[in-house]
Amino acid sequence: MTRPVRIGMQLQPQHAPDYGLIRDAVRRAEDAGVDIVFNWDHFYPLTGDPAGAHFECWTMLAAWAEQTERVEFGALVTGGGYRNPDLLADMARTVDHISGGRLILGIGAGWFERDYAEYGYEFGTPGTRLKLLKDNMSRLTARLRELNPAPVRDIPILIGGGGERKTLRLVAEYADIWHSFADLDVLTHKNKILAEHAAEVGTDESRIERSVQWPGREAADALHAAGVTLFTIGVSGPDYDLTEVERALAWRDEINPEQVAGLA
């Protein structure tokens, strides 16, 4: 399956004491030509002052659904244990409708212990969090099929993580996009593992888009040659500097073939 390169921006909702700074960064990203705007699903800053300003993920996504016109958007990624999965499906369906069908449903097992401790969720172990994610994915996807009205489109599911036995199995079963932090060697290895899981569950692994954090132009060339087509640059508040995003967009426009007028 041949896909164009896409550039995402992860707008990290930290250190922006005025929501207007976030609204402005979303506007600038869409105007610049970004394909996807992500946030993240945490309750406190991950870098810088741990007591710094921070905003919640899914209420923000609803605002982006109204604010934007072209970009896809979503969480990179939703914490799998923070919300009842049936409720999350309904939230996603609603935000999808608000946007006219542009939501990406990103989800992972969760890892940031402070989120769990301070908001009263059970942190458990990596194994218990992955088991919960597995159970939740079954409920979430079943609820998406039952909702009335249905989502505007089959909402693309992005799963983040790289565990070879459990996470990649879930990717093979449920995901349209797999996001990892792998370098070229690790990605090449894990691609083989993902293909094995896909064969076991009867999935065409070529339909799963590969996604990584933007590694810079030189490394991006090699990762693209290995099959990665979605690259995401993280930007943090309060300034939300898009300089590196613009570099990635220029690279994307060199890589993607030009569309021929009149042809689909």
Short mmCIF file of C-alpha atoms in Angstrom, two decimals:
data_model
loop_
_atom_site.label_atom_id
_atom_site.label_comp_id
_atom_site.label_asym_id
_atom_site.label_seq_id
_atom_site.Cartn_x
_atom_site.Cartn_y
_atom_site.Cartn_z
CA MET A 1 0.00 0.00 0.00
CA THR A 2 1.48 3.33 -1.06
CA ARG A 3 0.79 6.26 1.25
CA PRO A 4 1.89 9.87 1.11
CA VAL A 5 4.09 11.19 3.88
CA ARG A 6 2.11 13.05 6.52
CA ILE A 7 3.38 15.48 9.13
CA GLY A 8 1.79 15.68 12.55
CA MET A 9 2.37 18.20 15.30
CA GLN A 10 1.94 17.16 18.92
CA LEU A 11 0.84 20.33 20.68
CA GLN A 12 1.77 19.53 24.26
CA PRO A 13 -0.82 21.23 26.48
CA GLN A 14 1.72 22.25 29.11
CA HIS A 15 3.14 25.60 30.28
CA ALA A 16 0.46 27.66 28.51
CA PRO A 17 -1.39 29.54 31.27
CA ASP A 18 -3.72 31.14 28.72
CA TYR A 19 -5.70 28.74 26.49
CA GLY A 20 -5.51 31.38 23.76
CA LEU A 21 -1.87 30.40 23.23
CA ILE A 22 -2.99 26.87 22.36
CA ARG A 23 -5.81 28.10 20.12
CA ASP A 24 -3.33 30.29 18.24
CA ALA A 25 -0.84 27.43 17.82
CA VAL A 26 -3.56 25.20 16.33
CA ARG A 27 -4.48 27.96 13.89
CA ARG A 28 -0.85 28.46 12.87
CA ALA A 29 -0.35 24.71 12.40
CA GLU A 30 -3.37 24.35 10.13
CA ASP A 31 -2.35 27.44 8.15
CA ALA A 32 1.18 26.06 7.74
CA GLY A 33 -0.13 22.85 6.17
CA VAL A 34 0.23 20.32 9.00
CA ASP A 35 -1.73 17.13 8.29
CA ILE A 36 -2.58 16.16 11.88
CA VAL A 37 -2.59 18.07 15.17
CA PHE A 38 -2.21 15.88 18.25
CA ASN A 39 -2.23 16.70 21.94
CA TRP A 40 -1.50 14.25 24.76
CA ASP A 41 -3.56 12.78 27.57
CA HIS A 42 -1.79 13.77 30.78
CA PHE A 43 -2.84 15.85 33.76
CA TYR A 44 0.51 17.44 34.61
CA PRO A 45 3.54 18.65 32.64
CA LEU A 46 5.97 15.96 31.56
CA THR A 47 8.91 18.36 31.18
CA GLY A 48 9.91 21.63 32.80
CA ASP A 49 8.22 22.83 35.97
CA PRO A 50 6.13 19.91 37.28
CA ALA A 51 3.76 22.45 38.84
CA GLY A 52 3.36 24.32 35.57
CA ALA A 53 0.13 25.08 33.74
CA HIS A 54 -1.64 22.19 32.03
CA PHE A 55 -4.99 21.52 30.29
CA GLU A 56 -7.11 18.37 29.81
CA CYS A 57 -7.03 16.37 26.59
CA TRP A 58 -10.53 15.47 25.40
CA THR A 59 -12.34 18.70 26.18
CA MET A 60 -9.57 20.35 24.16
CA LEU A 61 -10.17 17.99 21.23
CA ALA A 62 -13.82 19.04 21.13
CA ALA A 63 -12.70 22.66 20.86
CA TRP A 64 -10.30 21.76 18.04
CA ALA A 65 -13.13 20.00 16.21
CA GLU A 66 -14.95 23.34 16.03
CA GLN A 67 -11.89 25.51 15.46
CA THR A 68 -10.30 23.64 12.56
CA GLU A 69 -11.53 22.98 9.05
CA ARG A 70 -9.01 20.70 7.32
CA VAL A 71 -6.59 18.94 9.67
CA GLU A 72 -7.17 15.60 11.30
CA PHE A 73 -6.58 15.64 15.05
CA GLY A 74 -6.49 13.44 18.11
CA ALA A 75 -4.57 12.41 21.21
CA LEU A 76 -1.07 10.98 21.04
CA VAL A 77 -2.24 9.10 23.01
CA THR A 78 -5.29 8.67 25.26
CA GLY A 79 -4.46 6.94 28.53
CA GLY A 80 -6.18 3.58 28.32
CA GLY A 81 -7.13 3.47 32.00
CA TYR A 82 -8.47 6.99 32.50
CA ARG A 83 -11.99 6.59 31.07
CA ASN A 84 -14.67 3.95 30.84
CA PRO A 85 -14.17 2.54 27.31
CA ASP A 86 -17.85 2.76 26.39
CA LEU A 87 -17.88 6.41 27.42
CA LEU A 88 -14.66 7.03 25.50
CA ALA A 89 -16.23 5.55 22.37
CA ASP A 90 -19.20 7.90 22.76
CA MET A 91 -16.90 10.87 23.33
CA ALA A 92 -14.90 9.97 20.22
CA ARG A 93 -18.05 9.54 18.12
CA THR A 94 -19.34 12.93 19.27
CA VAL A 95 -16.07 14.75 18.57
CA ASP A 96 -15.91 12.99 15.20
CA HIS A 97 -19.34 14.40 14.33
CA ILE A 98 -18.45 17.89 15.53
CA SER A 99 -15.45 17.87 13.17
CA GLY A 100 -17.21 16.33 10.20
CA GLY A 101 -15.16 13.13 10.38
CA ARG A 102 -11.57 14.20 11.14
CA LEU A 103 -10.84 12.53 14.49
CA ILE A 104 -8.06 9.99 15.00
CA LEU A 105 -8.58 7.89 18.13
CA GLY A 106 -5.13 7.47 19.64
CA ILE A 107 -4.81 5.18 22.66
CA GLY A 108 -2.14 3.46 24.73
CA ALA A 109 -1.70 1.60 28.01
CA GLY A 110 -0.53 4.62 30.03
CA TRP A 111 2.73 5.05 31.93
CA PHE A 112 2.96 8.34 33.87
CA GLU A 113 2.52 7.33 37.52
CA ARG A 114 1.71 10.82 38.77
CA ASP A 115 -1.43 10.95 36.61
CA TYR A 116 -2.70 7.79 38.25
CA ALA A 117 -1.72 8.64 41.81
CA GLU A 118 -3.11 12.17 41.92
CA TYR A 119 -6.36 11.43 40.05
CA GLY A 120 -7.14 8.22 41.92
CA TYR A 121 -6.57 5.60 39.21
CA GLU A 122 -4.89 2.28 39.97
CA PHE A 123 -1.39 2.37 38.49
CA GLY A 124 -0.69 -1.35 38.71
CA THR A 125 2.06 -2.80 36.56
CA PRO A 126 2.85 -2.65 32.84
CA GLY A 127 1.21 -6.06 32.56
CA THR A 128 -2.02 -5.06 34.29
CA ARG A 129 -2.23 -1.82 32.30
CA LEU A 130 -1.82 -3.74 29.04
CA LYS A 131 -4.46 -6.26 30.10
CA LEU A 132 -6.84 -3.39 30.84
CA LEU A 133 -6.09 -1.88 27.42
CA LYS A 134 -6.82 -5.21 25.75
CA ASP A 135 -10.14 -5.53 27.58
CA ASN A 136 -11.02 -1.92 26.85
CA MET A 137 -10.28 -2.17 23.13
CA SER A 138 -12.89 -4.90 22.77
CA ARG A 139 -15.50 -2.81 24.56
CA LEU A 140 -14.58 0.42 22.81
CA THR A 141 -14.79 -0.99 19.30
CA ALA A 142 -18.03 -2.80 20.08
CA ARG A 143 -19.59 0.41 21.39
CA LEU A 144 -18.48 2.35 18.30
CA ARG A 145 -20.44 -0.14 16.17
CA GLU A 146 -23.60 0.30 18.29
CA LEU A 147 -23.84 4.09 18.62
CA ASN A 148 -26.69 5.98 16.99
CA PRO A 149 -25.87 7.97 15.00
CA ALA A 150 -22.77 6.09 13.93
CA PRO A 151 -19.45 7.94 13.57
CA VAL A 152 -19.10 9.98 10.39
CA ARG A 153 -16.42 7.55 9.21
CA ASP A 154 -14.71 4.45 10.56
CA ILE A 155 -12.63 6.40 13.07
CA PRO A 156 -8.95 5.53 12.54
CA ILE A 157 -7.45 3.95 15.65
CA LEU A 158 -3.85 4.73 16.54
CA ILE A 159 -2.15 2.55 19.14
CA GLY A 160 1.09 3.74 20.70
CA GLY A 161 3.76 1.45 22.11
CA GLY A 162 6.25 -1.19 21.11
CA GLY A 163 5.86 -4.24 23.35
CA GLU A 164 6.36 -7.24 21.11
CA ARG A 165 4.08 -9.80 22.77
CA LYS A 166 1.07 -7.72 23.83
CA THR A 167 1.08 -4.22 22.35
CA LEU A 168 1.95 -5.26 18.80
CA ARG A 169 -0.71 -7.96 19.02
CA LEU A 170 -3.26 -5.26 19.82
CA VAL A 171 -1.92 -3.18 16.95
CA ALA A 172 -2.46 -6.09 14.59
CA GLU A 173 -6.01 -6.64 15.86
CA TYR A 174 -7.29 -3.08 16.15
CA ALA A 175 -5.01 -0.36 14.80
CA ASP A 176 -5.00 1.62 11.59
CA ILE A 177 -1.86 3.46 12.73
CA TRP A 178 1.00 2.17 14.87
CA HIS A 179 3.05 4.83 16.67
CA SER A 180 6.42 3.97 18.15
CA PHE A 181 9.58 5.71 19.32
CA ALA A 182 11.77 3.20 17.47
CA ASP A 183 14.91 4.01 15.53
CA LEU A 184 15.56 2.35 12.17
CA ASP A 185 17.05 -0.91 13.50
CA VAL A 186 14.37 -1.38 16.15
CA LEU A 187 11.59 -0.50 13.73
CA THR A 188 12.86 -3.01 11.18
CA HIS A 189 12.84 -5.73 13.83
CA LYS A 190 9.42 -4.82 15.23
CA ASN A 191 7.92 -4.62 11.74
CA LYS A 192 8.67 -8.33 11.41
CA ILE A 193 7.02 -9.07 14.75
CA LEU A 194 3.97 -7.03 13.76
CA ALA A 195 3.71 -8.93 10.48
CA GLU A 196 3.73 -12.22 12.41
CA HIS A 197 0.93 -11.04 14.70
CA ALA A 198 -1.06 -9.77 11.73
CA ALA A 199 -0.79 -13.13 10.00
CA GLU A 200 -2.01 -14.88 13.15
CA VAL A 201 -5.11 -12.68 13.47
CA GLY A 202 -5.81 -12.54 9.74
CA THR A 203 -4.96 -8.87 9.22
CA ASP A 204 -3.18 -7.36 6.23
CA GLU A 205 -0.30 -5.64 8.00
CA SER A 206 0.29 -3.32 5.04
CA ARG A 207 -2.92 -1.48 5.93
CA ILE A 208 -1.37 -0.31 9.24
CA GLU A 209 0.36 3.04 8.86
CA ARG A 210 3.74 3.36 10.61
CA SER A 211 4.22 6.47 12.72
CA VAL A 212 7.22 7.83 14.66
CA GLN A 213 8.40 11.03 16.26
CA TRP A 214 10.21 13.32 13.80
CA PRO A 215 13.92 12.38 14.03
CA GLY A 216 15.32 15.10 11.77
CA ARG A 217 15.64 15.10 8.00
CA GLU A 218 18.49 12.62 7.53
CA ALA A 219 17.04 9.96 9.80
CA ALA A 220 13.55 10.58 8.36
CA ASP A 221 14.78 9.61 4.89
CA ALA A 222 15.89 6.20 6.16
CA LEU A 223 12.73 5.63 8.19
CA HIS A 224 10.57 6.57 5.23
CA ALA A 225 12.44 4.05 3.10
CA ALA A 226 11.60 1.46 5.79
CA GLY A 227 7.89 2.23 5.50
CA VAL A 228 7.18 5.08 7.93
CA THR A 229 4.79 7.68 6.50
CA LEU A 230 3.64 9.65 9.56
CA PHE A 231 6.16 11.85 11.39
CA THR A 232 5.17 13.99 14.38
CA ILE A 233 7.02 16.92 15.93
CA GLY A 234 6.39 17.80 19.56
CA VAL A 235 6.05 21.47 20.52
CA SER A 236 5.60 22.79 24.04
CA GLY A 237 4.14 25.95 25.53
CA PRO A 238 4.05 28.76 26.09
CA ASP A 239 5.58 29.77 22.73
CA TYR A 240 4.73 26.76 20.53
CA ASP A 241 7.58 27.40 18.12
CA LEU A 242 6.79 25.82 14.70
CA THR A 243 10.27 26.19 13.20
CA GLU A 244 11.00 22.46 13.16
CA VAL A 245 7.45 21.72 12.03
CA GLU A 246 8.04 23.94 8.99
CA ARG A 247 11.28 22.08 8.20
CA ALA A 248 9.41 18.78 8.31
CA LEU A 249 6.67 20.15 6.07
CA ALA A 250 9.25 21.25 3.50
CA TRP A 251 10.75 17.73 3.55
CA ARG A 252 7.28 16.20 3.15
CA ASP A 253 6.61 18.32 0.11
CA GLU A 254 9.87 17.16 -1.48
CA ILE A 255 9.10 13.49 -0.77
CA ASN A 256 5.48 13.32 -1.85
CA PRO A 257 4.84 13.03 -5.59
CA GLU A 258 3.17 16.03 -7.14
CA GLN A 259 -0.49 15.52 -7.98
CA VAL A 260 -1.26 15.66 -11.68
CA ALA A 261 -4.13 18.04 -12.40
CA GLY A 262 -7.32 16.21 -13.28
CA LEU A 263 -6.19 12.86 -11.88
CA ALA A 264 -7.30 11.38 -8.59
#
